[in-house]
Amino acid sequence: MERRNEEIEVIHSWSAPRSLSTSLMYSFAQRDDMEVLDEPLYANFLRVTGVERPYREELLSKMDSDGNKVVKEIIFGPGQKKYRYCKHIAKQRVPGLTDELMKKGKHFILIRNPLNILPSFEKVVAPSFLELGLASLVSVYSELCELGKPPPIIDATVLQENPEAALHGLCEDLNIPFQASMLKWEAGPKSVDGIWAPWWYKRVHNSTAFAPPRKYPSPFPSSLYDLLEQSLPFYNMLRHHALRSRYFIKSPHPKLPNSANEKLLVWVDNDIVPRESAKVSVFDSVVQGGDAVWEGIRVYSGKIFKLEEHLDRLFDSSKALAFRNMPTREEVKEAIFKTLIRNGMFDNAHIRLTLTRGKKVTSGMNPSLNLYGCTLIVLAEWKPLVYDNTRGLTLVTATTRRNSPNNLDSKIHHNNLLNNILAKIEGNNAQADDAIMLDKDGYVSETNATNIFLVKKGCIVTPNADNCLPGITRATVMELAIKENLVVDERRVSLSEFHTADEVWTTGSMGELSPVIRVDGRMNLACLYQLTKSVEIYSSRVRSSCLETFPQER
């Protein structure tokens, strides 16, 4: 039964041009409880901005160009159906419009990659950043969020790939029932079309449903490349929020181990950027060949553990790999301090510091192609210890051997970690915490991620650094042990010695000192209490050893 001149619930659709917005309007027009308005603010937009259109005079003569009158009497005026669907192009929300437009009704945003918008857009109007209006779309999103009404965001590609699932989800978000009639419409012009339909709607008039995306797109005009670069960040910002929604079934937004890291600020090259913008070029050497060096550094109570030693190793590694155009030591330290301060990270934080050989002028292995200088990355995260040091670790021995200096010197702390990753996979498959790696001669080198120690009859033993990374936490533990007149023996160590040890522990910045309770199934639970207590004492001493306070201008 039709409603007569009653207050109507308004649904606002916001999009940029050429975003399947007309197809979606046709979809909602098929509902028996819906009336639709095609860009009701278009005339007001033309009047206020003065932009030219082939149909400008006709449109201004037939549509009301008083935007606030349109909002009050047409958009929110009484109606004969339960719902009114308003298709809005974001750039048409010009200054001077009443804020009732955003405060009232239900809103959602439809986005589409400008890579797909621009080629068809220029067939009618010369494209420009303002004409495309993606910045206006972001503004709509931001204002709705400020009003406490964050809108659902749906990508046009999702509509094309699975219309029924996408429409079900959209209706659920709008708190309206889904109707199967939304999936089909008749071909040809519609009574709801705006005056501009002959210029813009020819293709959609030939459709009867949401067509699947083309498998192979048309070539992208190089003349639009600069505009694409300008527009993509706005699309990507909205797409990032859309990825959290039910519509992106193929690419769910994973839950982070620590939700506090969702809004990180990261140093990349010479800038601090939000987490989702923290990217390096596909031409960067770290992408092309894992050609980079790195350090893992911990922050405790406003101080950085062994910063100078970590920087020594970073620069030694980069020199060994013959990097050129590197940042100075002071520049790296400033980048670290600024990143930590910007994030408010003064305790319980971990830094992944990376220096790549930099971007190449064309893809290839040759370092002579690296003409831009090194790329510096400072990734600081809220990160507790990666191991449960109260429970103790289980280790298995991997078949993957640690690189020897004959192949790739482990004293170069490089990013080519496939050797370690393969060992870690073996550990994962055995449901162990980590894997012990042997050197080429079958002696213990380290684990896939840490240095390793054992205690036998009161003597501390650790593998020599011929085939393992001489870790900074490792060196600190050895220094503290010697100061306490303990015997420390750095030598070749066979695997059976770890099987029969009185105590075993690992060291590294990610886990500090971690007790080991099982090696290849050999258990020694009797020593766990004493070992965890010893590790706890040593960990506190390691933390307080050689800490550098960083500036905190607040």
Short mmCIF file of N, CA and C in Angstrom, two decimals, residues 391-392 501-504 515-518 522-534:
data_model
loop_
_atom_site.label_atom_id
_atom_site.label_comp_id
_atom_site.label_asym_id
_atom_site.label_seq_id
_atom_site.Cartn_x
_atom_site.Cartn_y
_atom_site.Cartn_z
N ARG A 391 57.09 -19.62 30.34
CA ARG A 391 56.80 -21.01 29.96
C ARG A 391 58.05 -21.72 29.46
N GLY A 392 58.92 -20.99 28.78
CA GLY A 392 60.11 -21.60 28.20
C GLY A 392 59.85 -22.02 26.76
N ALA A 501 72.66 -30.60 28.00
CA ALA A 501 73.03 -29.43 28.81
C ALA A 501 72.21 -29.35 30.08
N ASP A 502 72.78 -28.70 31.09
CA ASP A 502 72.04 -28.42 32.33
C ASP A 502 71.03 -27.29 32.11
N GLU A 503 71.41 -26.31 31.34
CA GLU A 503 70.53 -25.19 31.02
C GLU A 503 70.79 -24.76 29.58
N VAL A 504 69.75 -24.23 28.94
CA VAL A 504 69.87 -23.67 27.59
C VAL A 504 69.03 -22.39 27.55
N PRO A 515 64.41 -18.81 28.28
CA PRO A 515 64.80 -20.16 28.71
C PRO A 515 64.28 -21.21 27.74
N VAL A 516 65.07 -22.25 27.50
CA VAL A 516 64.69 -23.35 26.62
C VAL A 516 64.46 -24.59 27.48
N ILE A 517 63.30 -25.22 27.34
CA ILE A 517 62.97 -26.39 28.16
C ILE A 517 63.00 -27.68 27.35
N ARG A 518 63.08 -27.57 26.03
CA ARG A 518 63.08 -28.80 25.24
C ARG A 518 63.87 -28.58 23.96
N ARG A 522 64.16 -33.59 23.95
CA ARG A 522 64.83 -33.82 25.24
C ARG A 522 64.38 -32.75 26.22
N MET A 523 63.84 -33.17 27.33
CA MET A 523 63.26 -32.22 28.28
C MET A 523 64.07 -32.15 29.56
N ASN A 524 64.08 -30.97 30.16
CA ASN A 524 64.71 -30.80 31.46
C ASN A 524 63.90 -29.79 32.26
N LEU A 525 62.72 -30.24 32.70
CA LEU A 525 61.83 -29.34 33.43
C LEU A 525 62.35 -29.00 34.82
N ALA A 526 63.24 -29.83 35.32
CA ALA A 526 63.75 -29.59 36.68
C ALA A 526 64.44 -28.24 36.80
N CYS A 527 65.05 -27.81 35.70
CA CYS A 527 65.82 -26.57 35.78
C CYS A 527 65.00 -25.35 35.38
N LEU A 528 63.71 -25.53 35.01
CA LEU A 528 62.94 -24.42 34.47
C LEU A 528 62.81 -23.28 35.47
N TYR A 529 62.43 -23.61 36.73
CA TYR A 529 62.24 -22.54 37.72
C TYR A 529 63.53 -21.76 37.92
N GLN A 530 64.63 -22.50 38.16
CA GLN A 530 65.89 -21.82 38.40
C GLN A 530 66.36 -21.06 37.17
N LEU A 531 66.14 -21.67 35.99
CA LEU A 531 66.59 -21.04 34.75
C LEU A 531 65.80 -19.76 34.47
N THR A 532 64.48 -19.81 34.65
CA THR A 532 63.68 -18.61 34.39
C THR A 532 64.05 -17.50 35.38
N LYS A 533 64.38 -17.87 36.62
CA LYS A 533 64.80 -16.86 37.59
C LYS A 533 66.14 -16.26 37.16
N SER A 534 67.06 -17.12 36.72
CA SER A 534 68.35 -16.61 36.26
C SER A 534 68.18 -15.70 35.06
#
